[in-house]
Amino acid sequence: MKFRKKKTATRLMTRPEEGKNPSRGVFTRRALLLMAAQGAVLGALAQRLYGLQVRDGGHYARLAENNRLSKRFFAPPRGRITDRFGIAVAANKVNWRALLLAEETNDLPGTLERFSQLVPMEPRDTARVERELRHKRRFIPIMLRDFLSWDDMARLELNMPSLPGVLIDVGTTRVYPFGPLLAHVVGYVAPPSEKDVVRNAELALPGMRVGRSGIEQTQDEGLRGQVGSVEMEVNAVGRIMAELDRDEGHPGNEIALTIDSGLQQQVLGRMADQSASAVVMDCRNGEVLAMVSNPSFDPSLFDSGVSQAQWIEWTNNSQTPLINKAVSGLYPPGSTFKPAVAMAALRAGTLSPGDRINCPGYIDVGGTRFHCWSRYGHGSLTLRQGLKFSCDVFFYEVARRTGMDPIAMTSHQFGLGAPLDIELPHVRQGLIPTPQWRRAHGHHWNGGDTIVSGIGQGFMQVTPLQLATYASRIATGRNVQPHLVRAVSGRIGDMAALDHAGPMENMPDHFFSAIREGMYAVVNEESGTAPKARLAIPGVQMAGKTGSAQVRRVSRAMRESGHFNSANLPWEYRPHALFICFAPYDAPRYAAAVVVEHGNAGAEVAAPLARDIMTDTLMRDPVNHKESPGQEVAQADVDQG
């Protein structure tokens, strides 16, 4: 019994040794956990690899490609503006410039500092760059410096690795070979404002310019063209390795003007230092051959920025060089208005060419005496004589008989005080007053208002362009429309045709003949008011009409004293001198209007100036030439293509 018990005990004691090792169980659990963790990591890696290579592979391939490629947009060449013979009056000049792409540098202040050490920048350039960095997106290039010299470019090229985001580019700047000669017609360009960029993001590109005046402004959209782009391969530091693709975009339209730049130069030369304006037109189709406003300004200064001193000088000049007097200057027409009054009376039946009106030197209306320019009067006059002698009393009486409304209606048909749709900004309409207009301003229209309107005084205001249009319509009897754009990208416009303008409505030819005969007598007959306007070209006569427009009232006492002379007044108080004309008389081709500010007497100042201008026009005969008649004109080193 004792032996069995001992054996059992021994068997019980050895049973744990026959069972599982506890340390092996712990090891097995750790291995499983490790395997699970490894599996999770491998799964995550596999998922990530799947995402990178399969799901998002295209996206990252594009990012990698973008690191290798750089696509940049650039402004297209602005379209040229030429005169009627193809001579460039606004063109482009190539220049080298430094641009900054903010998105390609991580240290923008450091890049700008290193750049300024290599190429010094003016304080205004620094301020402009800082302003553009705040307002432009990082992928839009910003102009650092324009007009780089070869030395500047060499320094930048050597230091390109330390200038991330900086690149050298070729651009163009706007040049005006004739400078002030055509500034008011062609206009000028300037960098776009923030409002411009908001309306059109493409204007943020370096080199983009916006027309601010003249043809540059009215034809701005067509002159800009379409933006181009270039795709380049770059290395890790942004250096250009190769150009892969280029889209040149589309250059702006080329605008051919009706202007003859040689004639324009001659007209300006005739004016010398006078504050004056003149317009010469082809009276058959309305092409403006010359439009001069003197003094003028240099339009190229606006491209780079006008200094404050220069701006103050311009704005303080009493002769207003920044204003195009030909379309924005407003003047009383004076006696140049008398043919319009005559036409209104002929149409209304209140006057016929043979009717006579007596001029004793004055007329009394409503208790007020209105004087003729001749103290002694002109006696009994017909319409022809009334125009020839420019008798004030004759047209006082004609205006009194006819009334202001018919006069205003006829004047508007002639283009006076009416809008003219010419391709220029800031074209003023002027004013031919009427009783309705006067009442709308809270005043009563009286008989005296009609009387003074009969000789182009009072509230009347017209522009030299309107006067030239008026002269053209008298010369031809057709409703010609003034215009400056002759062709766009080689296509000549419909208005160049000589027969595009229809006849003047309700104005018979015999009415025009009566008025033209009177204007012929003004220039070519003895005792006419403008003998100094007579042409020296054999067999060619010019018809015209003088005008002197008062800028201040001359009292009755002054007139009757016999000693009053407006030439003795200070310059700003003297009357304006005006003259309208057309030639040749028997087959009109050209019409012109001249206004000399405070020139005092149209017959003494404006008439001889108009004679010289018309002589130059006829001798050049720009309408019948396909190439420039040979007048030397200024040119510059510009891109003619």
XYZ file of C-alpha atoms in Angstrom:
641
model
C 0.000 0.000 0.000
C 2.816 2.308 0.841
C 4.540 1.484 -2.463
C 1.420 2.314 -4.530
C 0.882 5.581 -2.811
C 4.454 6.596 -3.455
C 4.158 5.690 -7.125
C 1.025 7.748 -7.456
C 2.646 10.672 -5.843
C 5.589 10.351 -8.156
C 3.276 10.268 -11.143
C 1.537 13.425 -9.946
C 4.777 15.217 -9.395
C 6.076 14.495 -12.887
C 2.812 15.593 -14.718
C 3.739 19.305 -15.092
C 6.948 18.315 -16.822
C 4.949 16.424 -19.393
C 2.668 19.511 -20.130
C 3.296 22.753 -22.356
C 6.244 25.206 -21.680
C 4.832 28.585 -20.397
C 7.605 30.667 -22.067
C 6.782 29.185 -25.422
C 3.170 30.507 -25.133
C 4.367 34.046 -24.467
C 6.737 33.918 -27.469
C 3.954 32.694 -29.729
C 1.654 35.603 -28.804
C 4.393 38.153 -29.413
C 5.118 36.664 -32.789
C 1.472 36.880 -33.743
C 1.245 40.494 -32.656
C 4.423 41.330 -34.558
C 3.137 39.598 -37.637
C -0.142 41.472 -37.361
C 1.679 44.807 -37.025
C 3.903 43.989 -39.966
C 0.866 43.035 -41.967
C -0.846 46.310 -41.088
C 2.220 48.303 -42.032
C 2.610 46.413 -45.268
C -1.102 46.903 -45.957
C -0.828 50.611 -45.331
C 2.223 50.787 -47.543
C 0.443 48.815 -50.211
C -2.560 51.095 -49.958
C -0.341 54.127 -50.132
C 1.570 52.753 -53.072
C -1.707 51.975 -54.765
C -2.864 55.526 -54.132
C 0.388 57.035 -55.382
C 0.839 54.838 -58.407
C -2.657 53.896 -59.468
C -5.316 56.177 -58.042
C -3.294 59.458 -57.920
C -0.535 58.530 -60.297
C -1.655 60.922 -62.995
C -1.842 63.820 -60.554
C 1.686 63.340 -59.269
C 2.984 62.756 -62.753
C 1.596 66.151 -63.677
C 3.199 67.745 -60.623
C 6.528 66.201 -61.532
C 6.106 67.420 -65.080
C 5.285 70.902 -63.817
C 8.495 70.937 -61.832
C 10.302 70.270 -65.089
C 8.177 72.574 -67.247
C 7.389 76.260 -66.879
C 4.614 77.851 -68.932
C 4.612 81.599 -69.098
C 2.225 83.996 -70.788
C 3.360 87.136 -72.553
C 1.779 90.218 -74.031
C 1.395 90.239 -77.817
C 2.874 93.092 -79.864
C 0.523 96.045 -79.867
C -0.750 96.864 -83.337
C 0.920 99.666 -85.239
C -0.823 102.877 -86.195
C 0.157 104.380 -89.547
C -0.783 107.388 -91.603
C -2.596 107.038 -94.942
C 0.700 106.224 -96.710
C 1.828 103.503 -94.282
C 4.276 105.647 -92.318
C 4.305 104.490 -88.684
C 2.971 107.066 -86.260
C 2.790 104.635 -83.317
C 4.969 101.523 -83.244
C 6.923 99.226 -80.941
C 10.573 99.171 -79.955
C 12.257 96.027 -78.610
C 13.796 96.189 -75.145
C 15.113 93.711 -72.566
C 13.531 93.502 -69.164
C 13.791 91.559 -65.891
C 10.657 89.811 -64.615
C 9.849 88.132 -61.310
C 7.711 85.015 -60.845
C 6.878 85.043 -57.142
C 5.718 81.408 -57.095
C 9.194 80.201 -58.084
C 11.019 81.571 -55.045
C 10.717 80.718 -51.359
C 12.691 83.775 -50.262
C 11.059 86.711 -51.967
C 12.698 89.491 -49.872
C 16.107 87.892 -50.337
C 15.635 87.606 -54.101
C 14.602 91.252 -54.380
C 17.540 92.383 -52.247
C 20.065 90.425 -54.332
C 18.493 91.734 -57.545
C 18.699 95.370 -56.399
C 22.387 94.851 -55.544
C 23.055 93.715 -59.095
C 20.713 96.129 -60.901
C 19.897 99.233 -58.824
C 16.209 100.160 -58.738
C 14.647 103.589 -58.403
C 12.475 104.145 -55.307
C 9.347 104.439 -57.476
C 10.171 101.093 -59.148
C 10.578 99.463 -55.733
C 7.250 100.894 -54.571
C 5.557 99.680 -57.762
C 6.936 96.146 -57.370
C 5.772 95.972 -53.746
C 2.335 97.186 -54.769
C 2.029 94.643 -57.584
C 3.180 91.817 -55.303
C 0.311 92.619 -52.958
C -2.328 92.702 -55.669
C -1.235 90.190 -58.292
C -1.350 86.420 -58.122
C 1.966 84.665 -57.595
C 1.973 83.016 -61.016
C 1.695 86.348 -62.868
C 5.098 87.842 -63.784
C 5.973 91.237 -62.354
C 8.226 93.734 -64.075
C 11.353 94.447 -62.031
C 13.299 96.609 -64.474
C 12.744 97.661 -68.058
C 15.311 98.739 -70.668
C 18.170 96.568 -69.360
C 21.644 97.274 -70.725
C 23.995 94.514 -71.893
C 25.995 94.917 -68.678
C 22.839 94.527 -66.601
C 21.898 91.341 -68.439
C 25.419 89.904 -68.091
C 25.410 90.425 -64.305
C 21.978 88.851 -63.987
C 22.871 85.826 -66.142
C 25.970 85.124 -64.032
C 23.955 85.227 -60.823
C 20.799 83.423 -61.942
C 21.284 80.471 -59.505
C 21.003 82.929 -56.609
C 17.979 84.683 -58.117
C 15.158 82.133 -58.096
C 12.055 83.462 -59.816
C 13.933 86.117 -61.812
C 14.085 85.793 -65.584
C 15.255 87.969 -68.456
C 12.675 88.538 -71.144
C 12.362 90.492 -74.357
C 9.497 92.965 -74.526
C 8.363 96.016 -76.449
C 7.709 99.595 -75.559
C 5.427 102.015 -77.382
C 7.150 104.729 -79.376
C 5.740 107.710 -81.239
C 8.139 108.728 -84.012
C 6.448 112.117 -84.500
C 6.252 113.019 -80.823
C 4.016 116.068 -80.233
C 3.087 116.360 -83.933
C 0.329 113.721 -83.744
C -0.106 113.390 -79.991
C -3.734 114.551 -79.915
C -4.798 112.302 -82.786
C -2.820 109.140 -82.037
C -2.982 109.526 -78.264
C -0.837 107.558 -75.841
C -0.763 104.392 -73.733
C -0.060 103.856 -70.046
C 0.232 100.880 -67.666
C -3.168 99.449 -66.690
C -4.747 100.512 -63.434
C -6.019 98.119 -60.771
C -9.574 98.633 -62.070
C -8.425 97.687 -65.571
C -6.889 94.450 -64.250
C -10.065 93.578 -62.355
C -12.032 93.882 -65.602
C -9.459 91.937 -67.631
C -6.844 89.772 -65.864
C -4.679 89.592 -69.007
C -3.792 93.238 -68.498
C -1.696 92.194 -65.483
C 0.938 90.711 -67.820
C 4.169 92.703 -68.111
C 4.223 94.884 -71.179
C 0.450 95.214 -71.477
C -0.632 98.789 -72.047
C -3.998 100.531 -72.137
C -4.862 103.366 -74.515
C -5.634 106.521 -72.599
C -6.207 109.048 -75.369
C -6.785 109.443 -79.090
C -6.891 106.473 -81.451
C -4.944 104.446 -78.880
C -7.993 104.683 -76.609
C -10.882 104.284 -79.029
C -9.242 101.359 -80.878
C -7.600 99.895 -77.760
C -9.202 96.447 -77.776
C -8.259 95.740 -81.395
C -4.746 97.119 -80.941
C -3.997 94.829 -77.962
C -4.178 91.509 -79.818
C -4.368 88.069 -78.137
C -2.022 86.888 -75.391
C 0.679 84.338 -76.304
C 2.520 81.708 -74.206
C 5.814 79.804 -74.112
C 6.542 76.430 -72.481
C 10.123 75.853 -71.273
C 12.072 73.064 -69.621
C 13.842 74.184 -66.444
C 16.265 72.526 -64.008
C 15.990 72.298 -60.225
C 17.080 75.905 -59.679
C 14.781 77.273 -62.365
C 17.361 77.839 -65.103
C 15.869 77.493 -68.578
C 17.231 74.413 -70.310
C 15.154 74.391 -73.488
C 12.097 75.934 -75.108
C 9.563 73.223 -75.856
C 6.574 75.035 -77.303
C 5.512 78.575 -78.183
C 2.194 80.170 -79.040
C 2.861 83.614 -80.409
C -0.730 84.722 -79.859
C -1.979 87.308 -82.305
C -0.548 90.804 -82.737
C -2.968 93.668 -82.500
C -4.689 95.120 -85.535
C -2.780 97.606 -87.647
C -4.758 100.819 -87.914
C -4.221 103.021 -90.970
C -5.387 106.598 -90.448
C -6.688 109.075 -92.978
C -4.033 111.532 -91.768
C -1.220 112.664 -94.061
C 1.669 113.051 -91.596
C 3.577 115.294 -94.000
C 0.639 117.678 -94.306
C 0.185 117.552 -90.549
C 3.780 118.669 -90.154
C 3.303 121.529 -92.607
C 0.148 122.754 -90.842
C 1.885 122.732 -87.476
C 4.806 124.625 -88.971
C 2.422 127.286 -90.271
C 0.996 127.828 -86.780
C 4.393 128.515 -85.229
C 3.848 129.413 -81.555
C 0.182 130.412 -81.807
C -2.420 128.754 -79.623
C -4.522 127.425 -82.471
C -6.192 124.450 -84.087
C -6.928 123.443 -87.657
C -8.751 120.620 -89.413
C -8.325 119.715 -93.094
C -10.820 117.303 -94.667
C -11.497 115.628 -97.976
C -14.879 117.273 -98.381
C -16.129 114.466 -100.643
C -15.906 111.595 -98.148
C -15.002 113.178 -94.784
C -11.463 111.810 -94.445
C -9.536 114.004 -92.015
C -6.164 114.703 -93.632
C -4.775 116.907 -90.873
C -5.915 117.684 -87.347
C -3.583 119.973 -85.436
C -3.939 121.325 -81.925
C -1.147 123.639 -80.826
C 0.647 123.517 -78.421
C 1.010 119.794 -77.921
C 2.889 117.312 -75.697
C 5.203 114.310 -75.965
C 3.012 111.172 -75.692
C 5.954 108.820 -75.055
C 6.351 110.233 -71.548
C 3.140 108.510 -70.422
C 4.483 105.017 -71.152
C 7.201 105.284 -68.514
C 5.416 107.749 -66.243
C 5.069 111.527 -66.246
C 6.993 113.397 -63.574
C 5.085 115.655 -61.212
C 7.027 118.691 -62.441
C 6.072 117.966 -66.049
C 2.420 117.448 -65.130
C 2.300 120.751 -63.246
C 3.879 122.530 -66.213
C 1.242 121.132 -68.590
C -1.764 121.812 -66.377
C -0.676 125.364 -65.532
C -0.193 126.308 -69.178
C -2.977 128.700 -70.226
C -2.744 127.341 -73.777
C -3.856 123.861 -72.580
C -1.407 121.554 -74.404
C -3.106 118.382 -73.136
C -6.480 119.231 -74.718
C -7.232 118.432 -78.339
C -8.738 121.791 -79.253
C -9.912 120.451 -82.608
C -12.582 118.267 -80.975
C -12.741 119.506 -77.362
C -12.217 123.242 -77.753
C -15.483 125.198 -77.742
C -15.695 128.597 -79.418
C -18.443 130.957 -80.582
C -18.499 130.574 -84.379
C -18.791 134.310 -84.980
C -19.445 135.322 -88.575
C -18.563 131.849 -89.894
C -22.105 131.031 -88.747
C -23.748 133.396 -91.230
C -23.976 130.861 -94.114
C -25.978 128.548 -91.811
C -28.353 131.415 -90.957
C -28.731 132.134 -94.667
C -29.557 128.500 -95.442
C -32.158 128.408 -92.647
C -33.803 131.539 -94.053
C -33.776 130.204 -97.631
C -35.398 126.966 -96.453
C -37.983 128.812 -94.352
C -38.825 131.189 -97.212
C -38.005 134.278 -95.154
C -35.239 135.214 -97.592
C -34.490 134.723 -101.269
C -31.101 135.309 -102.940
C -32.315 138.543 -104.593
C -33.931 140.129 -101.523
C -32.352 143.343 -100.262
C -31.852 144.417 -96.672
C -30.624 147.898 -95.713
C -27.755 148.334 -93.250
C -27.440 151.812 -91.713
C -24.811 150.549 -89.277
C -27.196 149.363 -86.568
C -30.590 147.809 -85.881
C -32.932 148.548 -82.972
C -34.834 145.614 -81.480
C -36.918 145.821 -78.302
C -35.325 149.052 -77.177
C -31.781 147.751 -77.686
C -29.454 148.902 -80.456
C -27.294 146.243 -82.120
C -24.358 147.561 -84.120
C -22.782 146.383 -87.335
C -19.016 145.984 -87.381
C -18.992 148.906 -89.828
C -19.972 152.126 -88.042
C -21.160 153.670 -91.298
C -23.221 150.692 -92.493
C -23.214 148.843 -95.819
C -26.364 150.206 -97.451
C -28.739 147.947 -99.389
C -27.438 144.373 -99.712
C -28.411 141.080 -101.326
C -27.493 137.733 -99.772
C -24.343 137.517 -101.874
C -23.269 140.975 -100.727
C -24.275 140.303 -97.150
C -21.854 137.362 -97.074
C -19.170 139.199 -99.027
C -19.087 142.147 -96.630
C -20.037 140.008 -93.606
C -22.672 142.584 -92.714
C -23.940 142.075 -89.166
C -27.164 144.061 -89.642
C -28.082 141.947 -92.670
C -27.931 138.759 -90.581
C -29.510 140.372 -87.520
C -32.547 140.991 -89.690
C -32.447 137.549 -91.339
C -32.307 135.866 -87.917
C -35.182 138.043 -86.625
C -37.350 137.049 -89.605
C -36.517 133.352 -89.455
C -36.551 132.581 -85.736
C -34.174 130.505 -83.675
C -35.706 127.050 -84.041
C -35.282 126.826 -87.867
C -31.756 128.217 -87.498
C -30.869 125.596 -84.881
C -32.340 122.763 -86.957
C -30.353 123.781 -90.047
C -27.192 124.241 -87.976
C -27.480 120.714 -86.575
C -27.789 119.344 -90.112
C -24.546 121.114 -90.959
C -22.888 119.451 -87.941
C -22.814 122.505 -85.686
C -23.761 121.847 -82.067
C -24.427 118.222 -83.006
C -22.578 114.990 -82.103
C -20.019 113.867 -84.701
C -19.212 110.167 -84.612
C -15.451 110.381 -85.138
C -12.990 107.845 -83.698
C -11.696 110.011 -80.860
C -12.557 110.300 -77.161
C -13.735 113.472 -75.436
C -15.435 114.856 -78.552
C -17.630 117.691 -77.363
C -21.012 118.429 -78.880
C -21.098 122.169 -78.474
C -24.332 124.116 -78.382
C -26.734 125.886 -80.706
C -29.165 127.485 -78.233
C -32.925 127.426 -78.630
C -35.800 128.966 -76.631
C -36.560 125.509 -75.222
C -32.956 125.104 -74.037
C -33.041 128.547 -72.440
C -36.300 127.841 -70.608
C -34.950 124.490 -69.391
C -32.234 126.484 -67.631
C -34.771 128.743 -65.944
C -34.451 131.782 -68.179
C -36.603 133.562 -70.724
C -35.589 133.695 -74.376
C -35.956 137.178 -75.810
C -35.609 138.800 -79.196
C -32.075 139.948 -78.473
C -30.942 136.339 -78.034
C -32.085 135.567 -81.571
C -30.433 138.705 -82.935
C -26.953 137.970 -81.545
C -27.276 134.313 -82.570
C -27.647 135.533 -86.157
C -23.947 136.477 -86.172
C -22.728 133.445 -84.202
C -22.460 135.112 -80.786
C -24.383 134.691 -77.553
C -24.552 131.204 -76.112
C -23.229 129.422 -79.190
C -20.321 127.001 -78.933
C -18.829 124.850 -81.692
C -15.604 122.921 -82.267
C -13.109 123.314 -85.130
C -14.016 119.799 -86.314
C -17.655 120.868 -86.564
C -16.630 123.950 -88.542
C -14.618 121.825 -90.997
C -17.549 119.431 -91.391
C -19.851 122.400 -91.927
C -17.543 123.750 -94.649
C -17.417 120.318 -96.307
C -21.196 120.041 -96.408
C -21.553 123.534 -97.867
C -18.921 122.723 -100.513
C -20.501 119.474 -101.696
C -24.131 119.629 -100.584
C -23.627 116.121 -99.183
C -23.922 114.773 -95.661
C -20.256 113.825 -95.281
C -19.151 112.325 -91.963
C -15.675 113.082 -90.596
C -13.540 110.036 -89.792
C -9.935 109.176 -88.974
C -9.674 105.388 -89.473
C -9.074 104.542 -93.122
C -8.248 100.818 -92.866
C -7.994 98.057 -90.241
C -5.432 95.302 -90.891
C -5.341 96.233 -94.562
C -9.101 96.363 -95.124
C -10.196 99.807 -96.289
C -13.457 100.926 -94.720
C -16.636 101.719 -96.584
C -16.442 105.416 -95.651
C -13.414 105.868 -97.924
C -15.752 105.725 -100.931
C -16.505 109.140 -102.411
C -20.208 108.407 -102.882
C -21.034 107.023 -99.431
C -22.606 110.295 -98.219
C -26.091 111.203 -99.386
C -27.351 114.721 -100.204
C -28.326 117.145 -97.444
C -32.015 116.800 -96.705
C -34.322 119.611 -97.895
C -31.431 121.755 -99.111
C -31.737 122.278 -102.889
C -28.640 122.842 -105.008
C -29.623 126.417 -105.893
C -29.599 127.323 -102.183
C -26.069 125.987 -101.900
C -25.066 127.838 -105.054
C -26.223 131.167 -103.579
C -24.215 130.613 -100.412
C -21.096 129.398 -102.259
C -21.182 132.499 -104.485
C -21.168 134.703 -101.412
C -18.234 132.779 -99.926
C -16.389 133.069 -103.246
C -16.857 136.829 -103.147
C -15.459 136.975 -99.587
C -12.053 135.824 -100.855
C -11.802 136.693 -104.522
C -13.705 139.934 -105.143
C -12.710 143.490 -104.376
C -13.884 144.675 -100.960
C -14.422 141.106 -99.757
C -13.521 140.624 -96.101
C -10.740 138.088 -96.737
C -8.465 139.221 -99.580
C -5.510 137.769 -97.647
C -7.014 134.307 -98.158
C -6.697 134.493 -101.948
C -4.701 131.585 -103.405
C -1.597 132.210 -105.494
C -2.084 128.994 -107.468
C -2.942 129.912 -111.090
C -6.492 128.966 -112.055
C -7.498 127.804 -108.560
C -9.853 129.809 -106.340
C -10.885 129.244 -102.758
C -14.185 130.190 -101.129
C -14.332 131.018 -97.436
C -15.843 132.919 -94.556
C -14.164 134.957 -91.850
C -15.147 135.071 -88.207
C -14.152 136.992 -85.080
C -15.730 135.628 -81.921
C -15.833 137.868 -78.876
C -14.942 136.404 -75.494
C -16.156 139.465 -73.561
C -18.898 141.994 -74.202
C -18.001 145.276 -75.893
C -20.161 148.069 -74.522
C -22.097 150.533 -76.670
C -19.967 153.389 -75.345
C -16.799 151.620 -76.410
C -18.094 151.077 -79.920
C -19.364 154.619 -80.382
C -16.201 156.199 -79.016
C -14.389 155.361 -82.257
C -11.210 154.559 -80.349
C -11.881 150.983 -79.301
C -9.376 148.435 -80.641
C -9.590 144.855 -79.377
C -5.942 144.308 -80.346
C -4.987 146.485 -77.372
C -6.725 144.195 -74.890
C -4.798 141.609 -72.846
C -4.312 138.365 -74.813
C -6.979 136.412 -72.949
C -9.630 139.100 -73.657
C -9.071 139.387 -77.403
C -11.596 137.777 -79.783
C -10.874 134.408 -81.342
C -9.978 134.505 -85.048
C -11.769 131.947 -87.268
C -11.912 131.006 -90.929
C -13.676 128.243 -92.883
C -12.973 127.482 -96.535
C -13.038 124.976 -99.392
C -11.149 124.621 -102.696
C -11.017 124.409 -105.630
C -14.154 126.482 -105.887
C -15.414 124.932 -109.144
C -14.759 121.316 -108.060
C -14.329 121.182 -104.262
C -11.957 118.520 -102.923
C -10.706 119.952 -99.657
C -12.286 121.906 -96.812
C -10.603 123.428 -93.787
C -11.345 125.258 -90.559
C -8.857 127.349 -88.597
C -9.278 128.794 -85.108
C -6.575 131.002 -83.577
C -7.309 131.553 -79.905
C -7.456 135.264 -79.107
C -6.110 135.991 -82.583
C -8.340 139.083 -82.655
C -9.377 139.261 -86.340
C -10.244 136.358 -88.579
C -9.463 138.293 -91.744
C -6.010 139.330 -90.514
C -4.836 136.183 -88.723
C -6.943 133.115 -89.511
C -7.549 133.821 -93.212
C -3.877 133.958 -94.298
C -3.156 130.892 -92.164
C -6.010 129.023 -93.884
C -4.678 130.183 -97.277
C -1.251 128.703 -96.534
C -2.753 125.465 -95.241
C -4.988 125.073 -98.299
C -2.047 125.840 -100.596
C 0.024 123.123 -98.926
C -2.887 120.691 -99.210
C -3.484 121.362 -102.902
C 0.214 121.179 -103.740
C 0.574 117.856 -101.921
C -2.837 116.609 -103.098
C -2.713 113.679 -100.639
C -6.041 112.217 -101.763
C -4.768 111.467 -105.271
C -1.484 109.893 -104.150
C -0.934 106.299 -103.109
C 2.482 107.109 -101.676
C 3.599 110.063 -99.604
C 4.028 113.144 -101.841
C 7.568 113.536 -100.553
C 7.414 115.757 -97.493
C 10.192 114.827 -95.091
C 8.758 113.514 -91.858
C 10.345 112.330 -88.639
C 11.112 108.666 -88.149
C 12.599 106.659 -85.306
C 14.232 103.284 -84.749
C 11.003 101.346 -84.400
C 9.610 97.984 -85.346
C 8.020 98.608 -88.752
C 6.627 95.072 -88.998
